[in-house]
Coordinates of C-alpha atoms and ligand atoms in Angstrom, one line a residue:
M21 CA 22.0 -48.2 1.9
I22 CA 19.8 -46.3 0.7
G23 CA 16.7 -46.3 3.4
A24 CA 18.5 -48.7 5.6
S25 CA 18.7 -45.9 8.1
R26 CA 16.0 -43.4 9.1
V27 CA 17.1 -39.9 10.8
Q28 CA 15.5 -39.5 13.9
Q29 CA 11.9 -37.3 13.3
P30 CA 12.1 -34.5 15.8
E31 CA 8.9 -34.3 18.6
G32 CA 6.1 -34.0 17.2
C33 CA 7.3 -33.3 13.6
C34 CA 4.8 -35.8 12.4
A35 CA 1.6 -34.4 13.9
V36 CA 2.5 -31.4 12.9
S37 CA 3.0 -32.2 9.1
S38 CA -0.5 -34.7 9.1
E39 CA -1.8 -30.8 10.5
R40 CA -0.1 -29.1 7.3
V41 CA -2.1 -31.7 5.1
R42 CA -5.1 -31.6 6.9
V43 CA -5.9 -27.8 6.9
S44 CA -4.5 -27.6 3.2
S45 CA -7.4 -30.1 2.7
M46 CA -9.7 -28.2 4.2
I47 CA -12.5 -26.1 2.0
L48 CA -14.5 -22.4 3.5
T49 CA -18.4 -23.3 3.8
D50 CA -20.4 -20.3 2.5
D51 CA -20.9 -19.3 6.4
E52 CA -17.4 -19.1 6.8
F53 CA -16.8 -17.2 3.6
K54 CA -19.2 -15.0 4.9
L55 CA -18.2 -14.7 8.4
F56 CA -14.4 -13.5 7.5
S57 CA -15.0 -11.7 4.3
Q58 CA -17.1 -9.0 6.8
L59 CA -14.2 -9.5 9.7
I60 CA -11.9 -8.1 7.0
Y61 CA -14.2 -5.5 5.2
N62 CA -15.0 -4.1 8.6
E63 CA -11.5 -3.8 9.8
S64 CA -9.8 -2.6 6.7
G65 CA -12.0 -1.9 3.8
I66 CA -11.0 -4.1 1.9
S67 CA -14.0 -5.7 -0.3
I68 CA -13.4 -10.1 -0.6
K69 CA -15.1 -11.0 -3.6
E70 CA -16.6 -14.5 -4.1
A71 CA -14.2 -14.9 -7.1
K72 CA -11.3 -14.6 -4.6
R73 CA -12.6 -17.7 -2.5
E74 CA -10.0 -19.6 -2.8
F75 CA -7.3 -16.7 -2.6
L76 CA -9.1 -16.3 1.1
Q77 CA -9.1 -19.8 1.7
V78 CA -5.2 -20.3 0.9
R79 CA -4.6 -17.4 3.1
L80 CA -6.5 -18.3 6.2
Q81 CA -5.3 -21.9 6.1
K82 CA -1.8 -20.4 6.5
R83 CA -3.3 -18.8 9.6
L84 CA -4.2 -21.5 10.4
Q85 CA -1.1 -23.9 10.3
A86 CA 1.1 -20.4 12.3
H87 CA -1.8 -21.3 15.2
R88 CA -2.0 -25.3 14.9
L89 CA -5.3 -25.1 14.6
V90 CA -8.0 -27.2 12.8
S91 CA -11.0 -25.3 12.8
Y92 CA -11.7 -22.0 10.4
Y93 CA -14.5 -21.3 13.7
R94 CA -11.9 -21.7 16.6
Y95 CA -9.6 -19.8 14.2
Y96 CA -12.2 -16.9 13.7
K97 CA -13.1 -16.8 17.4
L98 CA -8.8 -16.3 18.1
V99 CA -8.9 -13.6 15.3
S100 CA -12.5 -11.5 16.1
D101 CA -11.2 -11.7 20.3
K102 CA -11.6 -7.6 20.4
N103 CA -8.8 -8.1 23.1
Q104 CA -6.8 -10.8 22.5
G105 CA -7.1 -10.9 18.4
Q106 CA -6.2 -7.7 17.5
R107 CA -2.9 -8.5 16.4
E108 CA -3.8 -11.5 14.6
L109 CA -6.3 -9.3 12.4
L110 CA -4.0 -7.2 11.6
D111 CA -1.3 -10.1 10.2
L112 CA -4.4 -11.6 8.8
V113 CA -5.1 -8.2 6.9
D114 CA -2.0 -8.0 6.0
S115 CA -1.6 -11.6 4.6
L116 CA -4.2 -10.7 2.3
T117 CA -3.3 -7.2 0.7
I118 CA -2.3 -7.4 -2.7
N119 CA 1.5 -5.2 -2.5
E120 CA 2.0 -4.8 -6.6
T121 CA 3.9 -2.0 -7.3
S122 CA 7.0 -0.3 -9.4
F123 CA 9.4 2.8 -9.6
F124 CA 7.6 5.3 -11.7
R125 CA 4.6 3.6 -11.7
N126 CA 2.4 4.7 -14.7
R127 CA 5.1 7.1 -16.2
P128 CA 2.6 9.4 -18.0
Q129 CA 1.2 10.5 -14.9
M130 CA 4.1 11.2 -13.0
D131 CA 5.1 13.1 -15.8
V132 CA 2.1 15.2 -15.1
F133 CA 3.3 15.1 -11.6
A134 CA 6.9 16.5 -12.8
D135 CA 5.9 18.6 -16.0
M136 CA 2.6 20.2 -14.3
V137 CA 1.8 19.6 -10.9
I138 CA 5.3 20.8 -9.2
P139 CA 5.6 23.6 -11.3
E140 CA 2.4 25.0 -10.7
L141 CA 2.9 24.0 -6.9
I142 CA 6.3 26.2 -6.9
R143 CA 5.0 29.2 -8.2
R144 CA 2.0 28.8 -5.6
K145 CA 3.8 28.0 -2.7
S146 CA 6.8 30.2 -3.5
A147 CA 6.3 32.4 -0.6
L148 CA 5.9 29.5 1.9
K149 CA 8.0 26.8 0.0
R150 CA 6.5 24.0 2.1
L151 CA 5.3 20.8 0.1
R152 CA 3.3 18.3 2.2
I153 CA 2.6 15.3 0.0
W154 CA 1.0 12.0 0.8
S155 CA 1.7 8.4 -1.1
A156 CA -1.5 6.7 0.7
G157 CA -1.2 2.9 0.4
C158 CA 2.2 3.0 -0.3
S159 CA 3.4 -0.9 -0.2
R160 CA 7.3 -1.4 -0.6
G161 CA 8.4 2.3 -0.7
H162 CA 8.3 2.4 -4.7
E163 CA 6.1 5.1 -4.7
P164 CA 7.1 7.8 -2.3
Y165 CA 10.7 7.5 -3.2
S166 CA 9.5 7.8 -6.4
I167 CA 7.6 10.7 -5.6
A168 CA 10.5 12.3 -3.8
M169 CA 13.2 11.7 -6.5
T170 CA 10.6 14.0 -8.4
I171 CA 10.3 16.8 -6.6
L172 CA 14.1 17.0 -5.4
K173 CA 15.1 16.5 -9.7
R174 CA 12.0 19.3 -9.9
L175 CA 13.1 22.2 -6.7
G176 CA 16.0 24.2 -7.9
D177 CA 17.4 24.9 -4.8
A178 CA 15.5 21.6 -2.9
D179 CA 17.6 22.6 0.5
S180 CA 15.5 25.8 1.0
W181 CA 12.6 24.0 0.6
D182 CA 10.2 22.3 3.8
V183 CA 9.7 18.8 2.0
K184 CA 7.5 15.7 3.6
V185 CA 6.2 12.8 2.3
L186 CA 4.0 10.9 4.4
A187 CA 3.7 7.8 3.4
S188 CA 1.6 4.6 4.9
D189 CA 0.2 1.6 4.6
I190 CA -1.7 -0.9 6.4
S191 CA 0.6 -3.8 6.0
L192 CA 3.6 -3.4 8.6
R193 CA 5.3 -6.0 6.6
V194 CA 5.9 -3.8 3.6
L195 CA 6.4 -0.6 5.9
E196 CA 9.1 -2.4 7.2
L197 CA 10.8 -2.4 3.8
A198 CA 10.1 0.5 2.7
Q199 CA 11.9 2.2 5.3
R200 CA 15.2 0.1 4.4
G201 CA 15.2 1.1 1.0
S202 CA 17.1 -1.6 -0.3
Y203 CA 16.4 -2.7 -4.0
T204 CA 17.1 -5.1 -6.5
E205 CA 18.8 -4.5 -9.6
L206 CA 15.6 -5.8 -11.4
E207 CA 13.7 -3.2 -9.2
V208 CA 15.7 -0.3 -10.0
E209 CA 15.1 -1.3 -13.6
N210 CA 12.8 1.9 -14.9
V211 CA 14.4 4.5 -12.7
H212 CA 16.4 7.0 -15.0
P213 CA 19.8 6.8 -15.2
G214 CA 20.3 10.3 -14.0
Y215 CA 18.2 9.3 -11.1
R216 CA 19.6 6.2 -10.7
D217 CA 22.9 7.8 -9.9
S218 CA 21.9 10.6 -7.9
F219 CA 19.6 8.8 -5.5
F220 CA 20.7 5.1 -4.8
K221 CA 24.5 3.8 -3.6
K222 CA 25.2 0.1 -5.1
V223 CA 25.5 -1.9 -1.7
D224 CA 26.4 -6.1 -1.9
N225 CA 24.2 -5.7 -5.7
Q226 CA 21.4 -3.7 -3.8
F227 CA 20.6 -0.1 -4.9
Q228 CA 20.2 1.2 -1.2
V229 CA 18.8 5.4 -1.4
I230 CA 21.1 7.8 0.0
P231 CA 20.1 9.7 3.4
R232 CA 19.1 12.6 1.5
L233 CA 16.2 10.7 -0.3
R234 CA 15.0 8.7 3.1
K235 CA 15.0 12.1 5.4
L236 CA 12.2 13.8 3.3
I237 CA 9.7 10.5 3.6
V238 CA 8.3 9.6 7.2
F239 CA 7.0 5.9 7.1
D240 CA 3.9 5.6 9.0
Y241 CA 1.0 3.2 10.0
H242 CA -2.0 4.2 8.4
N243 CA -5.6 2.0 7.5
L244 CA -7.5 4.3 5.0
K245 CA -10.5 2.9 7.0
H246 CA -9.8 5.4 9.8
E247 CA -10.1 8.7 9.9
N248 CA -6.4 10.8 9.0
G249 CA -6.4 14.0 11.0
L250 CA -4.5 15.1 8.1
S251 CA -5.1 19.1 6.2
G252 CA -3.6 21.3 3.9
L253 CA -1.8 18.8 2.0
D254 CA -0.8 19.6 -1.9
A255 CA -1.0 16.0 -2.8
I256 CA -2.5 12.4 -2.6
F257 CA -1.3 9.9 -4.2
C258 CA -3.5 6.9 -3.9
R259 CA -3.1 4.7 -6.5
N260 CA -4.0 0.9 -6.8
V261 CA -5.6 1.1 -3.2
M262 CA -9.4 1.9 -4.1
I263 CA -9.5 -1.2 -6.8
Y264 CA -9.9 -3.4 -3.4
F265 CA -12.6 -0.9 -1.5
D266 CA -16.3 -1.4 -2.7
R267 CA -18.1 2.0 -3.5
E268 CA -19.3 2.6 -0.2
E269 CA -16.2 2.6 1.1
Q270 CA -14.5 4.4 -1.6
Q271 CA -17.1 7.1 -1.4
R272 CA -16.1 8.0 2.2
L273 CA -12.6 7.8 1.4
I274 CA -12.7 10.1 -1.3
N275 CA -14.5 12.4 1.2
K276 CA -11.7 12.0 3.4
F277 CA -8.8 12.8 1.3
H278 CA -11.3 15.9 0.2
A279 CA -11.0 17.2 3.1
S280 CA -7.1 16.5 3.6
L281 CA -6.1 19.1 0.3
A282 CA -5.7 22.4 0.5
E283 CA -7.9 24.4 -2.2
G284 CA -5.9 23.6 -5.5
G285 CA -4.4 20.3 -3.8
Y286 CA -3.9 17.4 -6.4
L287 CA -5.2 14.0 -6.4
F288 CA -3.5 10.9 -8.1
L289 CA -5.4 7.9 -8.9
G290 CA -4.2 4.4 -9.9
H291 CA -4.7 4.3 -14.0
T292 CA -8.1 1.7 -13.4
E293 CA -9.4 4.1 -10.9
T294 CA -11.8 7.5 -11.4
L295 CA -13.9 9.8 -9.2
Q296 CA -16.8 9.6 -11.7
G297 CA -19.5 9.0 -9.3
L298 CA -17.6 9.8 -6.2
S299 CA -17.2 13.5 -6.3
D300 CA -18.2 16.4 -8.8
K301 CA -15.6 18.7 -6.4
F302 CA -12.2 17.8 -8.4
R303 CA -11.2 19.6 -11.9
F304 CA -9.8 16.3 -14.3
I305 CA -6.2 17.3 -16.1
Y306 CA -5.5 14.9 -18.7
H307 CA -1.9 15.3 -20.4
N308 CA -0.6 13.0 -22.6
K309 CA -2.2 9.9 -21.4
G310 CA -1.4 11.1 -17.8
A311 CA -4.5 11.8 -15.6
V312 CA -4.6 13.8 -12.0
Y313 CA -7.9 15.3 -10.4
Q314 CA -7.7 18.7 -8.7
K315 CA -9.6 20.2 -5.9
T316 CA -11.9 22.2 -6.8
G317 CA -14.5 22.8 -4.4
Ligands
LIG426 C1 -1.1 -2.2 -4.8 S1 -0.4 -1.4 -3.9 C2 -0.3 -0.3 -4.2 C3 1.3 0.5 -4.3 C4 1.3 1.7 -4.9 N1 0.6 2.3 -4.3 C5 1.0 1.8 -5.8 O1 0.5 2.2 -7.0 O2 2.0 1.1 -7.3 C6 -1.7 -1.2 -2.6 C7 -1.3 -1.1 -1.3 O3 -2.6 -0.9 -0.6 C8 -2.8 -1.6 0.9 N2 -3.8 -0.9 1.7 C9 -5.0 -2.0 1.8 N3 -5.6 -1.8 2.1 C10 -5.6 -0.4 2.8 C11 -5.9 0.2 3.7 N4 -7.5 -0.4 4.5 N5 -5.6 1.0 4.1 C12 -3.9 1.5 4.5 N6 -3.3 0.9 2.9 C13 -4.1 -0.3 2.4 C14 -1.8 -2.4 0.8 O4 -1.4 -2.8 2.0 C15 -0.6 -2.5 -0.6 O5 0.3 -2.5 0.0

């Protein structure tokens, strides 16, 4: 008979679920919102505006539940503790990142990379035969793999070149997925069939990047708020990342990118991002709806 017997609840189960209900109805006060948004900005450069308050609240509630806490302030004390809170702060920032991405995102720009930038770099670097590209804010790997596929297709004798694509992100969660290099059929849909056949192997309904492609890429954790120590780069892709930063943080980032690029190096930004008002040390190149900046000064 339905309802006649009750399944024994595991110990502590009801307390946990009532805690969950309580936490999910907790409203973030103005002071708490300010405390957390400042903490996140200081750590990552990510600027959380008033319009994103509910987004922050929901993500915080998940972290509170993970720690079985029922007070934002108690969680703030935990996460802002310089010794004990570092790992949790990484997880909190990670949970606030937006990781939307796709292969060959912004196709006209990727065409500029393939048809203008790589041929120019091949000419300029034919003696050294060395290319260094950085995908800064690489998310789940679609961007660095797209860069590497394009390079391999364009370099006639790729094996005689020393090519490295550095791919970094602040989210350990997405870096792990990127390193795995395994994608669904839907994800590889906008990879040109010729590229898909050359660079992926189908394994159990997933598309796995082949070792030849994988080995060009070095994945690493890097917070763009910090110094990067890189120099002499031929190109930096930092697309759809700067939009989450405020003006001052964008300015600092562009200065760092400028220092990291070689003379004549290229900077690829997202299609809503611009250097206007941030730097006059780059030349704007626009070709067939694709845009890129080249370091001049
Ligand atoms: C919307 S995704 C863009 C991915 C890829 N560049 C593209 O255009 O498809 C933004 C990425 O930037 C990363 N990110 C945000 N703030 C960062 C920071 N301070 N340092 C490094 N990466 C950051 C996020 O984790 C996320 O994976």
